[in-house]
Amino acid sequence: MRTCVTLPIIALLLGASATTAFPSTASSSARAMPKNAPVNAAAGGRAQGRRQLSSKIIGAGGDLVQHPAFGLRGGAVESVAAASSSTSLSAGIGLVEACGLAAPIASIFVSLSPFPTVQKIRRDMSVGDLPLLPYSSLVANCFIWMIYGLLKSEPKVWSCNSFSTILGIYYFATFAKYSPKASPTLPGSIAMHFKAAVGTILATLAVAASMSKSKAASILGSAGVAICIALFASPLAALKTVFKTKSAEAIPLAALK
Protein backbone atom coordinates (compact mmCIF):
# COMPACT_ATOMS: atom_id res chain seq x y z
CA MET A 1 0.00 0.00 0.00
CA ARG A 2 2.88 2.30 0.96
CA THR A 3 4.52 1.49 -2.39
CA CYS A 4 1.36 2.33 -4.34
CA VAL A 5 1.09 5.70 -2.65
CA THR A 6 4.81 6.50 -3.01
CA LEU A 7 5.01 5.85 -6.79
CA PRO A 8 2.40 8.45 -7.78
CA ILE A 9 4.03 10.99 -5.51
CA ILE A 10 7.47 10.35 -7.08
CA ALA A 11 5.96 10.64 -10.59
CA LEU A 12 4.37 13.94 -9.72
CA LEU A 13 7.65 15.27 -8.29
CA LEU A 14 9.62 14.17 -11.43
CA GLY A 15 7.05 15.79 -13.72
CA ALA A 16 7.24 19.03 -11.82
CA SER A 17 11.06 18.98 -11.99
CA ALA A 18 11.05 18.32 -15.76
CA THR A 19 8.60 21.13 -16.32
CA THR A 20 10.77 23.52 -14.36
CA ALA A 21 14.09 22.49 -15.98
CA PHE A 22 12.86 22.14 -19.65
CA PRO A 23 9.93 24.45 -20.40
CA SER A 24 7.87 23.59 -23.53
CA THR A 25 8.69 25.14 -26.94
CA ALA A 26 5.24 26.57 -27.38
CA SER A 27 5.37 28.29 -24.00
CA SER A 28 8.90 29.60 -24.68
CA SER A 29 7.88 30.95 -28.12
CA ALA A 30 4.79 32.49 -26.65
CA ARG A 31 6.85 34.21 -23.93
CA ALA A 32 9.61 35.32 -26.42
CA MET A 33 7.13 36.76 -28.94
CA PRO A 34 6.47 40.05 -27.21
CA LYS A 35 10.24 40.87 -27.09
CA ASN A 36 10.98 40.15 -30.82
CA ALA A 37 7.71 41.50 -32.26
CA PRO A 38 8.75 45.20 -32.25
CA VAL A 39 12.07 44.41 -34.03
CA ASN A 40 10.39 42.33 -36.73
CA ALA A 41 7.69 44.91 -37.20
CA ALA A 42 10.29 47.66 -37.57
CA ALA A 43 12.26 45.66 -40.15
CA GLY A 44 9.11 44.90 -42.10
CA GLY A 45 8.12 48.55 -41.96
CA ARG A 46 11.47 49.62 -43.38
CA ALA A 47 11.25 47.09 -46.24
CA GLN A 48 7.72 48.19 -47.05
CA GLY A 49 8.86 51.82 -46.93
CA ARG A 50 11.66 51.10 -49.40
CA ARG A 51 9.20 49.41 -51.76
CA GLN A 52 6.83 52.36 -51.53
CA LEU A 53 9.71 54.76 -52.07
CA SER A 54 10.81 52.90 -55.18
CA SER A 55 7.28 52.80 -56.52
CA LYS A 56 6.96 56.55 -55.95
CA ILE A 57 10.29 57.47 -57.48
CA ILE A 58 9.94 55.21 -60.51
CA GLY A 59 6.42 55.21 -61.83
CA ALA A 60 4.76 53.30 -64.64
CA GLY A 61 6.91 53.14 -67.73
CA GLY A 62 10.03 54.16 -65.80
CA ASP A 63 8.98 57.84 -65.55
CA LEU A 64 10.28 59.88 -62.64
CA VAL A 65 7.56 61.24 -60.36
CA GLN A 66 7.50 63.53 -57.38
CA HIS A 67 8.87 62.34 -54.04
CA PRO A 68 9.46 64.54 -51.00
CA ALA A 69 12.86 62.96 -50.23
CA PHE A 70 14.31 63.72 -53.67
CA GLY A 71 12.18 66.58 -54.98
CA LEU A 72 11.84 64.94 -58.43
CA ARG A 73 8.96 65.86 -60.63
CA GLY A 74 7.86 64.13 -63.80
CA GLY A 75 6.67 67.47 -65.16
CA ALA A 76 10.15 68.94 -64.76
CA VAL A 77 11.75 66.02 -66.56
CA GLU A 78 9.20 66.27 -69.35
CA SER A 79 9.83 70.03 -69.57
CA VAL A 80 13.57 69.47 -69.98
CA ALA A 81 12.97 66.84 -72.67
CA ALA A 82 10.49 69.11 -74.44
CA ALA A 83 12.92 72.02 -74.32
CA SER A 84 15.70 69.86 -75.78
CA SER A 85 13.40 68.61 -78.53
CA SER A 86 12.25 72.15 -79.27
CA THR A 87 15.86 73.35 -79.54
CA SER A 88 16.73 70.55 -81.98
CA LEU A 89 13.60 71.27 -84.01
CA SER A 90 14.40 74.98 -84.14
CA ALA A 91 17.95 74.24 -85.30
CA GLY A 92 16.60 71.93 -88.01
CA ILE A 93 14.08 74.52 -89.17
CA GLY A 94 16.81 77.17 -89.23
CA LEU A 95 19.02 74.95 -91.38
CA VAL A 96 16.16 74.28 -93.81
CA GLU A 97 15.42 78.00 -94.08
CA ALA A 98 19.11 78.75 -94.69
CA CYS A 99 19.27 76.14 -97.45
CA GLY A 100 16.03 77.54 -98.89
CA LEU A 101 17.65 80.98 -99.14
CA ALA A 102 20.96 79.67 -100.50
CA ALA A 103 19.49 77.34 -103.13
CA PRO A 104 18.13 80.04 -105.52
CA ILE A 105 21.42 81.96 -105.33
CA ALA A 106 23.42 78.79 -106.01
CA SER A 107 21.11 77.96 -108.93
CA ILE A 108 21.76 81.36 -110.52
CA PHE A 109 25.53 80.93 -110.14
CA VAL A 110 25.33 77.51 -111.80
CA SER A 111 23.36 78.99 -114.68
CA LEU A 112 25.92 81.79 -115.06
CA SER A 113 28.89 79.40 -115.13
CA PRO A 114 28.73 78.75 -118.93
CA PHE A 115 28.71 82.49 -119.65
CA PRO A 116 32.52 82.83 -120.11
CA THR A 117 32.49 79.85 -122.48
CA VAL A 118 29.70 81.36 -124.58
CA GLN A 119 31.51 84.69 -124.68
CA LYS A 120 34.60 82.87 -125.97
CA ILE A 121 32.43 81.31 -128.69
CA ARG A 122 31.30 84.79 -129.71
CA ARG A 123 34.87 86.06 -129.85
CA ASP A 124 36.19 83.08 -131.78
CA MET A 125 33.03 82.77 -133.89
CA SER A 126 33.41 79.01 -133.51
CA VAL A 127 32.19 76.37 -131.07
CA GLY A 128 35.14 74.10 -131.74
CA ASP A 129 34.39 70.64 -130.36
CA LEU A 130 32.05 71.86 -127.62
CA PRO A 131 28.73 69.99 -127.19
CA LEU A 132 25.32 71.66 -127.48
CA LEU A 133 23.63 69.26 -125.06
CA PRO A 134 24.41 71.28 -121.88
CA TYR A 135 22.57 74.31 -123.25
CA SER A 136 19.54 72.54 -124.73
CA SER A 137 19.08 70.53 -121.52
CA LEU A 138 19.50 73.73 -119.46
CA VAL A 139 16.55 75.31 -121.30
CA ALA A 140 14.34 72.24 -120.82
CA ASN A 141 15.31 71.70 -117.18
CA CYS A 142 14.87 75.30 -116.03
CA PHE A 143 11.54 75.69 -117.86
CA ILE A 144 10.15 72.60 -116.11
CA TRP A 145 11.23 73.86 -112.69
CA MET A 146 9.84 77.31 -113.45
CA ILE A 147 6.39 75.84 -114.13
CA TYR A 148 6.76 73.58 -111.08
CA GLY A 149 7.46 76.64 -108.90
CA LEU A 150 4.40 78.41 -110.29
CA LEU A 151 2.19 75.39 -109.58
CA LYS A 152 3.52 75.14 -106.03
CA SER A 153 3.40 78.93 -105.52
CA GLU A 154 7.09 78.98 -104.63
CA PRO A 155 8.72 82.27 -105.72
CA LYS A 156 12.16 80.98 -104.72
CA VAL A 157 11.79 78.21 -107.30
CA TRP A 158 10.17 79.91 -110.27
CA SER A 159 12.08 83.21 -110.03
CA CYS A 160 15.61 81.80 -110.30
CA ASN A 161 14.56 79.26 -112.92
CA SER A 162 12.91 81.97 -115.02
CA PHE A 163 16.25 83.78 -115.10
CA SER A 164 18.07 80.53 -115.91
CA THR A 165 15.62 79.75 -118.74
CA ILE A 166 16.40 83.11 -120.36
CA LEU A 167 20.13 82.46 -119.98
CA GLY A 168 19.72 78.98 -121.48
CA ILE A 169 17.92 80.38 -124.52
CA TYR A 170 20.74 82.92 -124.97
CA TYR A 171 23.38 80.21 -124.72
CA PHE A 172 21.52 77.97 -127.17
CA ALA A 173 21.03 80.78 -129.73
CA THR A 174 24.67 81.87 -129.53
CA PHE A 175 25.92 78.31 -129.87
CA ALA A 176 23.60 77.58 -132.80
CA LYS A 177 24.78 80.72 -134.60
CA TYR A 178 28.43 79.64 -134.66
CA SER A 179 27.98 75.87 -134.77
CA PRO A 180 27.88 73.55 -137.76
CA LYS A 181 24.43 72.14 -138.51
CA ALA A 182 25.55 68.68 -137.40
CA SER A 183 28.52 67.37 -135.48
CA PRO A 184 29.37 64.27 -133.48
CA THR A 185 30.22 66.45 -130.49
CA LEU A 186 26.81 68.16 -130.29
CA PRO A 187 25.72 65.24 -130.32
CA GLY A 188 23.31 64.95 -133.27
CA SER A 189 22.18 68.14 -134.99
CA ILE A 190 21.02 71.61 -133.97
CA ALA A 191 17.53 70.84 -135.31
CA MET A 192 17.29 67.75 -133.13
CA HIS A 193 18.22 69.71 -129.99
CA PHE A 194 15.80 72.50 -130.90
CA LYS A 195 12.91 70.05 -131.38
CA ALA A 196 13.72 68.29 -128.10
CA ALA A 197 13.76 71.55 -126.15
CA VAL A 198 10.56 72.89 -127.74
CA GLY A 199 8.85 69.51 -127.31
CA THR A 200 9.73 69.52 -123.58
CA ILE A 201 8.33 73.03 -123.19
CA LEU A 202 5.04 72.14 -124.93
CA ALA A 203 4.68 68.90 -122.95
CA THR A 204 5.26 70.80 -119.70
CA LEU A 205 2.57 73.35 -120.57
CA ALA A 206 0.14 70.56 -121.55
CA VAL A 207 0.64 68.75 -118.23
CA ALA A 208 0.21 71.96 -116.24
CA ALA A 209 -2.96 72.91 -118.13
CA SER A 210 -4.71 69.54 -118.20
CA MET A 211 -4.17 68.26 -114.65
CA SER A 212 -4.71 69.42 -111.11
CA LYS A 213 -1.90 71.46 -109.60
CA SER A 214 -0.80 68.75 -107.17
CA LYS A 215 -0.73 65.99 -109.78
CA ALA A 216 0.94 68.16 -112.41
CA ALA A 217 3.56 69.31 -109.89
CA SER A 218 4.30 65.69 -108.96
CA ILE A 219 4.79 64.66 -112.61
CA LEU A 220 6.86 67.72 -113.49
CA GLY A 221 8.98 67.31 -110.37
CA SER A 222 9.92 63.75 -111.39
CA ALA A 223 10.62 64.84 -114.97
CA GLY A 224 12.68 67.77 -113.71
CA VAL A 225 14.88 65.50 -111.61
CA ALA A 226 15.52 63.22 -114.60
CA ILE A 227 16.41 66.11 -116.92
CA CYS A 228 18.54 67.71 -114.19
CA ILE A 229 20.62 64.54 -114.07
CA ALA A 230 20.95 64.70 -117.87
CA LEU A 231 21.98 68.35 -117.59
CA PHE A 232 24.87 67.68 -115.24
CA ALA A 233 25.91 64.59 -117.20
CA SER A 234 25.75 66.43 -120.54
CA PRO A 235 29.45 67.46 -120.60
CA LEU A 236 30.23 63.75 -120.86
CA ALA A 237 28.86 63.93 -124.42
CA ALA A 238 32.29 65.26 -125.39
CA LEU A 239 34.15 62.49 -123.57
CA LYS A 240 34.93 60.62 -126.79
CA THR A 241 36.54 63.75 -128.24
CA VAL A 242 38.50 64.29 -125.02
CA PHE A 243 40.04 60.81 -125.27
CA LYS A 244 40.65 61.21 -129.00
CA THR A 245 42.37 64.59 -128.79
CA LYS A 246 43.80 64.06 -125.29
CA SER A 247 42.54 67.50 -124.39
CA ALA A 248 39.78 68.78 -122.14
CA GLU A 249 38.99 71.71 -124.43
CA ALA A 250 35.80 69.98 -125.56
CA ILE A 251 34.36 69.99 -122.03
CA PRO A 252 32.22 73.13 -121.59
CA LEU A 253 33.47 74.13 -118.15
CA ALA A 254 34.63 77.70 -117.68
CA ALA A 255 37.05 76.62 -114.94
CA LEU A 256 39.03 74.60 -117.49
CA LYS A 257 39.39 77.47 -119.96
Tab-separated table of C-alpha atoms in Angstrom:
chain	number	residue	atom	x	y	z
A	1	MET	CA	0.000	0.000	0.000
A	2	ARG	CA	2.877	2.297	0.955
A	3	THR	CA	4.523	1.495	-2.389
A	4	CYS	CA	1.364	2.331	-4.339
A	5	VAL	CA	1.095	5.697	-2.648
A	6	THR	CA	4.807	6.501	-3.013
A	7	LEU	CA	5.015	5.853	-6.785
A	8	PRO	CA	2.403	8.452	-7.777
A	9	ILE	CA	4.028	10.994	-5.509
A	10	ILE	CA	7.471	10.352	-7.079
A	11	ALA	CA	5.964	10.643	-10.590
A	12	LEU	CA	4.372	13.942	-9.720
A	13	LEU	CA	7.646	15.266	-8.291
A	14	LEU	CA	9.624	14.167	-11.429
A	15	GLY	CA	7.048	15.794	-13.721
A	16	ALA	CA	7.242	19.032	-11.819
A	17	SER	CA	11.058	18.982	-11.988
A	18	ALA	CA	11.047	18.317	-15.764
A	19	THR	CA	8.602	21.128	-16.323
A	20	THR	CA	10.770	23.517	-14.364
A	21	ALA	CA	14.093	22.489	-15.978
A	22	PHE	CA	12.858	22.142	-19.648
A	23	PRO	CA	9.928	24.448	-20.404
A	24	SER	CA	7.870	23.591	-23.533
A	25	THR	CA	8.694	25.137	-26.938
A	26	ALA	CA	5.243	26.567	-27.380
A	27	SER	CA	5.368	28.291	-23.999
A	28	SER	CA	8.896	29.604	-24.683
A	29	SER	CA	7.878	30.950	-28.121
A	30	ALA	CA	4.791	32.493	-26.652
A	31	ARG	CA	6.850	34.209	-23.934
A	32	ALA	CA	9.610	35.324	-26.417
A	33	MET	CA	7.129	36.755	-28.939
A	34	PRO	CA	6.468	40.050	-27.212
A	35	LYS	CA	10.236	40.869	-27.086
A	36	ASN	CA	10.976	40.153	-30.817
A	37	ALA	CA	7.713	41.504	-32.262
A	38	PRO	CA	8.751	45.201	-32.252
A	39	VAL	CA	12.065	44.412	-34.025
A	40	ASN	CA	10.394	42.333	-36.730
A	41	ALA	CA	7.694	44.913	-37.202
A	42	ALA	CA	10.291	47.663	-37.568
A	43	ALA	CA	12.260	45.662	-40.151
A	44	GLY	CA	9.111	44.903	-42.097
A	45	GLY	CA	8.121	48.548	-41.964
A	46	ARG	CA	11.475	49.619	-43.380
A	47	ALA	CA	11.252	47.093	-46.241
A	48	GLN	CA	7.722	48.189	-47.054
A	49	GLY	CA	8.855	51.816	-46.928
A	50	ARG	CA	11.657	51.097	-49.403
A	51	ARG	CA	9.196	49.409	-51.758
A	52	GLN	CA	6.826	52.358	-51.531
A	53	LEU	CA	9.714	54.760	-52.073
A	54	SER	CA	10.814	52.899	-55.185
A	55	SER	CA	7.283	52.801	-56.518
A	56	LYS	CA	6.955	56.550	-55.951
A	57	ILE	CA	10.292	57.469	-57.484
A	58	ILE	CA	9.942	55.209	-60.508
A	59	GLY	CA	6.422	55.210	-61.827
A	60	ALA	CA	4.763	53.303	-64.637
A	61	GLY	CA	6.913	53.137	-67.732
A	62	GLY	CA	10.031	54.162	-65.802
A	63	ASP	CA	8.983	57.838	-65.547
A	64	LEU	CA	10.284	59.876	-62.640
A	65	VAL	CA	7.563	61.243	-60.356
A	66	GLN	CA	7.499	63.533	-57.377
A	67	HIS	CA	8.873	62.340	-54.043
A	68	PRO	CA	9.465	64.536	-51.000
A	69	ALA	CA	12.856	62.963	-50.231
A	70	PHE	CA	14.313	63.723	-53.666
A	71	GLY	CA	12.182	66.577	-54.985
A	72	LEU	CA	11.843	64.936	-58.432
A	73	ARG	CA	8.959	65.858	-60.633
A	74	GLY	CA	7.862	64.133	-63.800
A	75	GLY	CA	6.668	67.469	-65.163
A	76	ALA	CA	10.149	68.941	-64.756
A	77	VAL	CA	11.753	66.020	-66.561
A	78	GLU	CA	9.203	66.274	-69.355
A	79	SER	CA	9.832	70.028	-69.570
A	80	VAL	CA	13.571	69.469	-69.981
A	81	ALA	CA	12.967	66.837	-72.674
A	82	ALA	CA	10.486	69.105	-74.440
A	83	ALA	CA	12.923	72.019	-74.318
A	84	SER	CA	15.697	69.857	-75.783
A	85	SER	CA	13.401	68.610	-78.527
A	86	SER	CA	12.252	72.153	-79.270
A	87	THR	CA	15.856	73.350	-79.540
A	88	SER	CA	16.727	70.547	-81.977
A	89	LEU	CA	13.602	71.266	-84.010
A	90	SER	CA	14.403	74.976	-84.138
A	91	ALA	CA	17.947	74.236	-85.298
A	92	GLY	CA	16.604	71.927	-88.011
A	93	ILE	CA	14.082	74.520	-89.170
A	94	GLY	CA	16.813	77.172	-89.229
A	95	LEU	CA	19.016	74.945	-91.380
A	96	VAL	CA	16.157	74.276	-93.805
A	97	GLU	CA	15.424	78.001	-94.080
A	98	ALA	CA	19.113	78.751	-94.691
A	99	CYS	CA	19.270	76.144	-97.455
A	100	GLY	CA	16.028	77.540	-98.892
A	101	LEU	CA	17.646	80.977	-99.139
A	102	ALA	CA	20.960	79.671	-100.496
A	103	ALA	CA	19.489	77.336	-103.130
A	104	PRO	CA	18.133	80.037	-105.519
A	105	ILE	CA	21.420	81.955	-105.330
A	106	ALA	CA	23.421	78.793	-106.008
A	107	SER	CA	21.110	77.963	-108.925
A	108	ILE	CA	21.758	81.362	-110.517
A	109	PHE	CA	25.530	80.934	-110.142
A	110	VAL	CA	25.325	77.505	-111.796
A	111	SER	CA	23.360	78.993	-114.685
A	112	LEU	CA	25.916	81.790	-115.061
A	113	SER	CA	28.888	79.396	-115.133
A	114	PRO	CA	28.725	78.749	-118.930
A	115	PHE	CA	28.706	82.494	-119.653
A	116	PRO	CA	32.520	82.834	-120.113
A	117	THR	CA	32.492	79.854	-122.484
A	118	VAL	CA	29.696	81.361	-124.577
A	119	GLN	CA	31.514	84.686	-124.684
A	120	LYS	CA	34.598	82.873	-125.967
A	121	ILE	CA	32.434	81.307	-128.694
A	122	ARG	CA	31.305	84.789	-129.708
A	123	ARG	CA	34.872	86.063	-129.852
A	124	ASP	CA	36.191	83.078	-131.779
A	125	MET	CA	33.031	82.768	-133.894
A	126	SER	CA	33.406	79.014	-133.511
A	127	VAL	CA	32.193	76.372	-131.069
A	128	GLY	CA	35.137	74.097	-131.739
A	129	ASP	CA	34.391	70.643	-130.359
A	130	LEU	CA	32.050	71.860	-127.621
A	131	PRO	CA	28.731	69.987	-127.195
A	132	LEU	CA	25.323	71.660	-127.484
A	133	LEU	CA	23.634	69.259	-125.057
A	134	PRO	CA	24.410	71.277	-121.880
A	135	TYR	CA	22.565	74.307	-123.249
A	136	SER	CA	19.543	72.542	-124.725
A	137	SER	CA	19.082	70.529	-121.516
A	138	LEU	CA	19.501	73.730	-119.463
A	139	VAL	CA	16.547	75.305	-121.299
A	140	ALA	CA	14.338	72.241	-120.816
A	141	ASN	CA	15.310	71.698	-117.179
A	142	CYS	CA	14.867	75.295	-116.031
A	143	PHE	CA	11.543	75.688	-117.856
A	144	ILE	CA	10.145	72.602	-116.108
A	145	TRP	CA	11.228	73.858	-112.689
A	146	MET	CA	9.844	77.311	-113.447
A	147	ILE	CA	6.391	75.844	-114.128
A	148	TYR	CA	6.765	73.582	-111.077
A	149	GLY	CA	7.456	76.635	-108.900
A	150	LEU	CA	4.404	78.414	-110.285
A	151	LEU	CA	2.188	75.389	-109.579
A	152	LYS	CA	3.522	75.137	-106.033
A	153	SER	CA	3.402	78.926	-105.518
A	154	GLU	CA	7.088	78.979	-104.633
A	155	PRO	CA	8.721	82.272	-105.722
A	156	LYS	CA	12.160	80.975	-104.724
A	157	VAL	CA	11.791	78.207	-107.296
A	158	TRP	CA	10.166	79.913	-110.273
A	159	SER	CA	12.081	83.209	-110.033
A	160	CYS	CA	15.608	81.798	-110.295
A	161	ASN	CA	14.558	79.261	-112.920
A	162	SER	CA	12.910	81.973	-115.023
A	163	PHE	CA	16.249	83.781	-115.101
A	164	SER	CA	18.066	80.526	-115.906
A	165	THR	CA	15.619	79.748	-118.737
A	166	ILE	CA	16.402	83.105	-120.363
A	167	LEU	CA	20.134	82.458	-119.982
A	168	GLY	CA	19.716	78.983	-121.476
A	169	ILE	CA	17.923	80.381	-124.525
A	170	TYR	CA	20.738	82.919	-124.969
A	171	TYR	CA	23.382	80.208	-124.717
A	172	PHE	CA	21.522	77.974	-127.166
A	173	ALA	CA	21.028	80.779	-129.732
A	174	THR	CA	24.670	81.873	-129.526
A	175	PHE	CA	25.923	78.313	-129.866
A	176	ALA	CA	23.600	77.582	-132.805
A	177	LYS	CA	24.785	80.720	-134.595
A	178	TYR	CA	28.428	79.637	-134.659
A	179	SER	CA	27.984	75.871	-134.773
A	180	PRO	CA	27.878	73.547	-137.765
A	181	LYS	CA	24.428	72.137	-138.505
A	182	ALA	CA	25.549	68.676	-137.397
A	183	SER	CA	28.524	67.372	-135.477
A	184	PRO	CA	29.367	64.267	-133.479
A	185	THR	CA	30.224	66.447	-130.492
A	186	LEU	CA	26.809	68.157	-130.292
A	187	PRO	CA	25.717	65.242	-130.325
A	188	GLY	CA	23.309	64.950	-133.268
A	189	SER	CA	22.180	68.141	-134.989
A	190	ILE	CA	21.023	71.605	-133.975
A	191	ALA	CA	17.529	70.839	-135.312
A	192	MET	CA	17.291	67.749	-133.125
A	193	HIS	CA	18.220	69.706	-129.992
A	194	PHE	CA	15.804	72.497	-130.902
A	195	LYS	CA	12.908	70.053	-131.380
A	196	ALA	CA	13.717	68.290	-128.104
A	197	ALA	CA	13.761	71.554	-126.146
A	198	VAL	CA	10.562	72.888	-127.745
A	199	GLY	CA	8.848	69.505	-127.307
A	200	THR	CA	9.728	69.521	-123.584
A	201	ILE	CA	8.327	73.029	-123.187
A	202	LEU	CA	5.045	72.139	-124.933
A	203	ALA	CA	4.679	68.903	-122.954
A	204	THR	CA	5.258	70.797	-119.699
A	205	LEU	CA	2.567	73.353	-120.569
A	206	ALA	CA	0.142	70.560	-121.549
A	207	VAL	CA	0.642	68.750	-118.231
A	208	ALA	CA	0.211	71.960	-116.238
A	209	ALA	CA	-2.964	72.907	-118.125
A	210	SER	CA	-4.714	69.541	-118.205
A	211	MET	CA	-4.166	68.258	-114.653
A	212	SER	CA	-4.708	69.420	-111.109
A	213	LYS	CA	-1.900	71.465	-109.595
A	214	SER	CA	-0.804	68.746	-107.174
A	215	LYS	CA	-0.734	65.986	-109.782
A	216	ALA	CA	0.938	68.162	-112.412
A	217	ALA	CA	3.561	69.313	-109.886
A	218	SER	CA	4.295	65.691	-108.964
A	219	ILE	CA	4.794	64.662	-112.606
A	220	LEU	CA	6.862	67.725	-113.495
A	221	GLY	CA	8.980	67.307	-110.374
A	222	SER	CA	9.918	63.753	-111.389
A	223	ALA	CA	10.616	64.837	-114.965
A	224	GLY	CA	12.675	67.774	-113.707
A	225	VAL	CA	14.876	65.501	-111.607
A	226	ALA	CA	15.517	63.218	-114.604
A	227	ILE	CA	16.405	66.114	-116.923
A	228	CYS	CA	18.537	67.712	-114.188
A	229	ILE	CA	20.624	64.542	-114.075
A	230	ALA	CA	20.949	64.697	-117.875
A	231	LEU	CA	21.978	68.354	-117.587
A	232	PHE	CA	24.870	67.683	-115.238
A	233	ALA	CA	25.906	64.590	-117.198
A	234	SER	CA	25.748	66.434	-120.535
A	235	PRO	CA	29.450	67.461	-120.603
A	236	LEU	CA	30.227	63.754	-120.864
A	237	ALA	CA	28.856	63.932	-124.420
A	238	ALA	CA	32.291	65.261	-125.387
A	239	LEU	CA	34.154	62.492	-123.566
A	240	LYS	CA	34.933	60.623	-126.795
A	241	THR	CA	36.541	63.749	-128.245
A	242	VAL	CA	38.505	64.291	-125.017
A	243	PHE	CA	40.037	60.810	-125.275
A	244	LYS	CA	40.646	61.212	-128.997
A	245	THR	CA	42.366	64.590	-128.790
A	246	LYS	CA	43.804	64.056	-125.295
A	247	SER	CA	42.543	67.498	-124.393
A	248	ALA	CA	39.778	68.780	-122.137
A	249	GLU	CA	38.987	71.713	-124.428
A	250	ALA	CA	35.803	69.981	-125.556
A	251	ILE	CA	34.364	69.988	-122.031
A	252	PRO	CA	32.218	73.132	-121.586
A	253	LEU	CA	33.470	74.126	-118.155
A	254	ALA	CA	34.634	77.702	-117.683
A	255	ALA	CA	37.046	76.622	-114.943
A	256	LEU	CA	39.027	74.605	-117.493
A	257	LYS	CA	39.387	77.470	-119.956
